[in-house]
Coordinates of C-alpha atoms in Angstrom, one line a residue:
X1 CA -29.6 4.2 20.3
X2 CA -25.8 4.4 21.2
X3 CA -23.4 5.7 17.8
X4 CA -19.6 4.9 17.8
X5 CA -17.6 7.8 16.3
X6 CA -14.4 6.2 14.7
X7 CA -11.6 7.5 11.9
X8 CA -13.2 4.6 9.2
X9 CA -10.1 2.9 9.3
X10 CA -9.9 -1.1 10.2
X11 CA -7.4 -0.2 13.3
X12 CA -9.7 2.5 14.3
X13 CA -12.5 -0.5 13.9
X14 CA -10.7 -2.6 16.3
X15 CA -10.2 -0.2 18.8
X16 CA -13.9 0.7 18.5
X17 CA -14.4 -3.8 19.6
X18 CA -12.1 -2.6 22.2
X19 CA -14.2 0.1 23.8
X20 CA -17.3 -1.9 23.2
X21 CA -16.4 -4.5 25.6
X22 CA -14.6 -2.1 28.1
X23 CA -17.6 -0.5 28.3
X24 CA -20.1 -3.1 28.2
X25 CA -22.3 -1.2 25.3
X26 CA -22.7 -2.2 21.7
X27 CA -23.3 0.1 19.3
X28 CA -26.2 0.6 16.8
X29 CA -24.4 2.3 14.4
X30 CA -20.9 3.1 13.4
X31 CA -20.2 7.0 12.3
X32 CA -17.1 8.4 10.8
X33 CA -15.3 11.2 13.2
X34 CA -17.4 14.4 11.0
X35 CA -20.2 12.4 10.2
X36 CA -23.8 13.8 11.3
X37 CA -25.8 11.6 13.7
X38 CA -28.8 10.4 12.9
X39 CA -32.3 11.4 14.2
X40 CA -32.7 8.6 16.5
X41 CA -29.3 8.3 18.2
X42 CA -29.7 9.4 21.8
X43 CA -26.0 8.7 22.9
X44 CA -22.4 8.9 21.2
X45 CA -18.8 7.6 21.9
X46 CA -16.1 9.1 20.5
X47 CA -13.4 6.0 19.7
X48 CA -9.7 7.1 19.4
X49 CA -6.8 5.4 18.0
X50 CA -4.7 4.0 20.1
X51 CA -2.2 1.5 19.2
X52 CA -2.2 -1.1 22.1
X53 CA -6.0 -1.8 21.8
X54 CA -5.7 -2.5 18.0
X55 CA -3.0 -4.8 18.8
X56 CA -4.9 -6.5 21.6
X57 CA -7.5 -7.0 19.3
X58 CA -5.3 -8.0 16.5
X59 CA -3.7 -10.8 18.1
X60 CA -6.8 -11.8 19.5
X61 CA -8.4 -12.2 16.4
X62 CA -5.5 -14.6 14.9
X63 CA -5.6 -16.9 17.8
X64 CA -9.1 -17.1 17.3
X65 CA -10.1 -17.0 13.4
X66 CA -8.7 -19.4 11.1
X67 CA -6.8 -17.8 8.0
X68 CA -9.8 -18.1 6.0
X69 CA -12.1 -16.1 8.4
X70 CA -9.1 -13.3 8.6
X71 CA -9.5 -13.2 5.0
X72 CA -13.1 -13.0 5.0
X73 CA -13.1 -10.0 7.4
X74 CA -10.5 -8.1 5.4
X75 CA -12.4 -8.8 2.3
X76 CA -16.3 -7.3 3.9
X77 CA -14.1 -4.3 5.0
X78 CA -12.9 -3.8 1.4
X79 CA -16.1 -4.1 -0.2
X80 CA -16.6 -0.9 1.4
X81 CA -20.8 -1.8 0.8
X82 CA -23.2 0.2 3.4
X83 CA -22.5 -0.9 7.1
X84 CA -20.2 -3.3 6.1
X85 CA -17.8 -2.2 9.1
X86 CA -20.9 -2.7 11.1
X87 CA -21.5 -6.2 10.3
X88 CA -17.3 -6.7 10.5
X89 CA -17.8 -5.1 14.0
X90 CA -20.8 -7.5 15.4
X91 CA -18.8 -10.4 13.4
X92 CA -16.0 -10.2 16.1
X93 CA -17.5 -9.2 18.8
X94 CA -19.4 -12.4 18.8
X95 CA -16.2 -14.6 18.0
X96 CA -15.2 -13.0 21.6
X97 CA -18.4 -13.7 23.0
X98 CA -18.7 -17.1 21.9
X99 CA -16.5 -19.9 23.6
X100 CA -17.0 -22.3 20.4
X101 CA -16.1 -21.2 16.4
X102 CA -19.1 -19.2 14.7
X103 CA -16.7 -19.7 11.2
X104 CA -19.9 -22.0 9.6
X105 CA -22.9 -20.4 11.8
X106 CA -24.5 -19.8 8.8
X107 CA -27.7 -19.0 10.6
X108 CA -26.2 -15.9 11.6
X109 CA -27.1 -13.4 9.7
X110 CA -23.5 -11.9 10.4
X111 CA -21.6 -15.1 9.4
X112 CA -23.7 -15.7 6.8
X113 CA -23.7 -11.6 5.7
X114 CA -20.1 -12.1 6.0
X115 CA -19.5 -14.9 3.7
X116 CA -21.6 -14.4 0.6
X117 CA -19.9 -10.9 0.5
X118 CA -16.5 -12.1 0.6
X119 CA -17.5 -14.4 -2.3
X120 CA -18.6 -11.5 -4.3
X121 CA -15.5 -9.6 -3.4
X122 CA -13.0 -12.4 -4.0
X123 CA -14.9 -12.8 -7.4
X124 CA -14.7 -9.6 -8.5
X125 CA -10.8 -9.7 -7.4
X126 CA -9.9 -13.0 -9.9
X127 CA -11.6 -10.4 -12.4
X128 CA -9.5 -7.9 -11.9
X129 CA -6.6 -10.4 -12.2
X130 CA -8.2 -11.7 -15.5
X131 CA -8.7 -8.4 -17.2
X132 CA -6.5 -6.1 -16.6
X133 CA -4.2 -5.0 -19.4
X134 CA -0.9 -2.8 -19.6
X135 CA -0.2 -0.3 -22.0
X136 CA 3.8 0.8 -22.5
X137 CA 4.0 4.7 -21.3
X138 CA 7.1 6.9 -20.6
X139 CA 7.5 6.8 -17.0
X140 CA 5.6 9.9 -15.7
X141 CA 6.6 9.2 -12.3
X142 CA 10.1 9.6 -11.2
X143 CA 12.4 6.2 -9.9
X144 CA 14.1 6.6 -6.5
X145 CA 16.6 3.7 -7.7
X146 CA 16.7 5.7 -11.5
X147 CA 16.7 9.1 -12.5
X148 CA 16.4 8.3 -16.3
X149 CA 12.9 8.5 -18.1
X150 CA 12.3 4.8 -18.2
X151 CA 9.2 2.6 -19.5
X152 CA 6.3 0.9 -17.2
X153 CA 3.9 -0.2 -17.8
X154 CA 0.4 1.2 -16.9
X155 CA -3.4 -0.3 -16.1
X156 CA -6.5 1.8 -15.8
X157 CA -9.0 -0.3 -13.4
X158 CA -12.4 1.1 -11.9
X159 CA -14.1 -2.3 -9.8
X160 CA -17.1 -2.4 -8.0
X161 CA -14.9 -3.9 -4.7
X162 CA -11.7 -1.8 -3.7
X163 CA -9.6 -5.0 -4.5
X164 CA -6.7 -3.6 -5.4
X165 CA -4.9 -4.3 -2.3
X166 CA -5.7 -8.0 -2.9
X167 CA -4.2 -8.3 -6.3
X168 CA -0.7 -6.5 -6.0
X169 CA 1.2 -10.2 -4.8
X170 CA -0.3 -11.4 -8.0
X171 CA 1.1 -8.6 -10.4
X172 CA 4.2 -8.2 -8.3
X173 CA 5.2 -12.4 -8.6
X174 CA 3.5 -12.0 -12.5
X175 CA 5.9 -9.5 -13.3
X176 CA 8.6 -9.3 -11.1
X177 CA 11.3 -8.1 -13.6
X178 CA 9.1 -5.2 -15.2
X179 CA 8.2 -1.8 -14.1
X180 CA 4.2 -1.3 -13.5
X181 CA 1.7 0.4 -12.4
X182 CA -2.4 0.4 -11.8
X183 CA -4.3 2.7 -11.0
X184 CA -7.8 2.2 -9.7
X185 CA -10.1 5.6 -11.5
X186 CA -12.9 4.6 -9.3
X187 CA -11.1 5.4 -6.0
X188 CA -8.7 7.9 -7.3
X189 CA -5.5 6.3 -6.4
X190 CA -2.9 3.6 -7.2
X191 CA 0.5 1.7 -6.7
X192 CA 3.5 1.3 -8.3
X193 CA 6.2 -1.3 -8.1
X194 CA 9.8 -0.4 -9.5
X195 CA 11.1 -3.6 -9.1
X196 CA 12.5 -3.4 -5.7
X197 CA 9.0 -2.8 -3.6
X198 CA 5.0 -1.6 -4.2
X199 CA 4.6 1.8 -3.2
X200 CA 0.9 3.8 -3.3
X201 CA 0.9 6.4 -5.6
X202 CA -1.4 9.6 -6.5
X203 CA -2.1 10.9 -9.9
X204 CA -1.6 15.3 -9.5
X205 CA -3.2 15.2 -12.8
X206 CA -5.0 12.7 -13.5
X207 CA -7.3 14.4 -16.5
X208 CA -3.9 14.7 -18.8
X209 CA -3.0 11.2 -18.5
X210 CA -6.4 9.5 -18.3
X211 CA -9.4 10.4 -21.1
X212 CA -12.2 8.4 -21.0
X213 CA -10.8 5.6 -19.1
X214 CA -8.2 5.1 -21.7
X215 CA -4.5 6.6 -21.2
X216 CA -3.5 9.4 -23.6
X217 CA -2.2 8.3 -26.3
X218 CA 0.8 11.5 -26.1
X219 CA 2.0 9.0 -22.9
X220 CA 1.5 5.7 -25.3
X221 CA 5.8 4.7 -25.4
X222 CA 6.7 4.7 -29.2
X223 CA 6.0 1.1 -30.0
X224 CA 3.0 0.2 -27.9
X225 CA 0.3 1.5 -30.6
X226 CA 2.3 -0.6 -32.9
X227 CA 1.8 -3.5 -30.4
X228 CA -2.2 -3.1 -29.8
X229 CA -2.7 -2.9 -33.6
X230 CA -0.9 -6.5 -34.1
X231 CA -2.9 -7.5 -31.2
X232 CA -6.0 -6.2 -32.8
X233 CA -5.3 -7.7 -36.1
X234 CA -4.1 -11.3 -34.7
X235 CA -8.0 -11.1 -32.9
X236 CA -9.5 -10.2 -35.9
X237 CA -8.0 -12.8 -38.1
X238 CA -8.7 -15.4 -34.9
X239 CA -12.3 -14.9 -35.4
X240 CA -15.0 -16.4 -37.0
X241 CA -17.3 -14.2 -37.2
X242 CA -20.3 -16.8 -37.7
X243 CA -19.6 -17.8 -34.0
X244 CA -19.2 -14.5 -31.9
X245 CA -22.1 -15.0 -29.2
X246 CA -22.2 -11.3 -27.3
X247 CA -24.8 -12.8 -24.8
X248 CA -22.3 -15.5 -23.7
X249 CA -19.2 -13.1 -24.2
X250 CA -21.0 -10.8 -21.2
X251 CA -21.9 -13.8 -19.2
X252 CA -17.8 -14.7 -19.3
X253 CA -16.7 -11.0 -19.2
X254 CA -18.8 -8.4 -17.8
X255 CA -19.1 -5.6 -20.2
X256 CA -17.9 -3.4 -17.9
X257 CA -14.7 -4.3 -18.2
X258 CA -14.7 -4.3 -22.0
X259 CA -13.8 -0.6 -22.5
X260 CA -10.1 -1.8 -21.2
X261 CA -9.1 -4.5 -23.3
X262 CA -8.0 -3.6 -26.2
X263 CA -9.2 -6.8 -28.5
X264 CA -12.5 -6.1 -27.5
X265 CA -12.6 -2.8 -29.3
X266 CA -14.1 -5.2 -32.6
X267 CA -17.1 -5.4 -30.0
X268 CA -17.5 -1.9 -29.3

C-alpha cells in the first residue's frame, strides 16, 4: 500500500497528481507531512511543493474541465469531509487518463462522489448567504486606509462546509460601500473587507469578543441594540401566532442557524 505525504494544501495536491504520473504509482492514501502512517502502508513518498508542477497541473486542468467541473473540485476540497482530497486526487488523475470527458460518468464512483458533494457544499453555501446577519461593533481591528475607531459590521458563522471562501464576492458586491467582517467560529478564522479589498483576518482574543456564539454586547456600537429590539418587535407584531409551524420553520431553516438571527430569538 503506497501513502503520499503532502502539506494538505490544494497546490501541494496538484503536485502530488504530478508525482503520481512521473512516477507511474497511485497512491492508496493521502497523509499530511506529520501525519502517522497507517498499519498497512508498506511504502511512502514524500511530495514537496514546487511551483512549476502545480502550474502544469493547473493549466492542465482548465484546458480540460469545464468551469462547472473546476467548481466542483474546489467545492469537494472545501468540504474538507474524510478523504475528500483523495477522491479530488483519483477525480483528476482520471480526467488525464481519459481521452474523452468523465464530467457526467456518473457510474464513477468518483464523479459521482464528486458531484453529490458539491451539491451539499454549494447548498450549505446559499445558506450561509441566506442567514447570516451583521451586528454594528466599534471596529476592533485597526484600518490601514483609517486610523479612527470606525464602525463594521460583524457576523458570527460556524457551517458544516468551510464555505466561506465561496461567499465573500457575494458580501463584497452586497455591500460594497460598508465596512464588514465574518468570522467563521468553527474554523477559528475570518476576513475582512474595508472597502478597498478582503483581507483574512485572526481573532488574538476571540473569548472577549465572542460568548456563546453571540458578540459581546460591550462591542455592540451604541445604536445596534436599539436596532435588534425594533427588529424584534416589528417580528413580533408580523406574527400570528395561530400560524407559527416550528416543524416547517426547521425544514426552511435548519435550527442550527437559529442561535444567529436575531428574530428568531421569539423561537428560542
Amino acid at each position: 500500500m503506497l501513502a503520499f505525504y503532502y502539506d494538505k494544501s490544494f497546490e501541494g495536491l496538484l503536485c502530488a497528481v504530478f508525482e503520481a504520473f512521473k512516477l507511474k504509482k497511485m497512491p492508496e492514501c493521502l497523509l499530511a507531512t506529520e501525519q502517522v502512517e497507517p498499519l498497512l502502508v508498506s511504502d511512502t513518498h514524500h511530495v514537496e511543493f514546487d511551483n512549476a508542477k502545480y502550474e502544469r497541473v493547473r493549466k492542465a486542468l482548465i484546458n480540460k474541465l469545464s468551469k462547472v467541473a473546476l467548481r466542483h473540485l474546489m467545492y469537494v476540497w472545501l468540504s474538507e469531509l474524510p478523504e475528500s482530497d483523495l477522491i479530488v486526487f483519483r477525480y483528476i488523475c482520471k480526467v488525464f487518463k481519459s481521452s474523452q470527458s468523465i464530467e457526467t460518468d456518473f457510474a464513477d464512483q468518483d464523479v459521482l462522489a464528486v458531484h453529490d458533494i458539491a451539491k451539499k457544499v454549494s447548498r450549505e453555501r446559499h445558506r450561509v448567504i441566506q442567514f447570516v446577519r451583521f451586528s454594528a461593533i466599534n471596529n476592533p481591528v485597526k484600518d490601514v486606509f483609517n486610523d479612527k475607531e470606525d464602525k463594521i459590521y460583524f457576523s458570527i458563522i460556524a457551517p458544516i462546509y468551510n464555505v466561506l471562501p465561496l461567499v465573500l464576492k457575494f458580501f463584497k458586491d452586497r455591500f460594497a460601500d460598508q465596512k464588514w467582517a465574518i468570522y467563521d467560529e468553527k474554523r477559528e478564522y475570518g476576513y475582512i473587507y474595508n472597502l478597498h479589498s478582503i483581507k483574512p483576518v485572526s481573532l488574538t482574543d476571540k473569548n472577549d469578543l465572542i460568548i456563546n456564539s453571540q458578540v459581546n454586547k460591550n462591542y455592540l456600537a451604541r445604536d445596534e441594540a436599539l436596532f435588534q429590539t425594533m427588529w424584534l418587535r416589528y417580528c413580533n407584531a408580523l406574527t400570528i401566532k395561530e400560524r407559527i409551524n416550528p416543524k416547517l420553520q426547521r425544514q426552511q431553516m435548519p435550527s442550527r442557524f437559529w442561535h444567529l438571527l436575531p428574530e428568531m430569538k421569539l423561537m428560542l
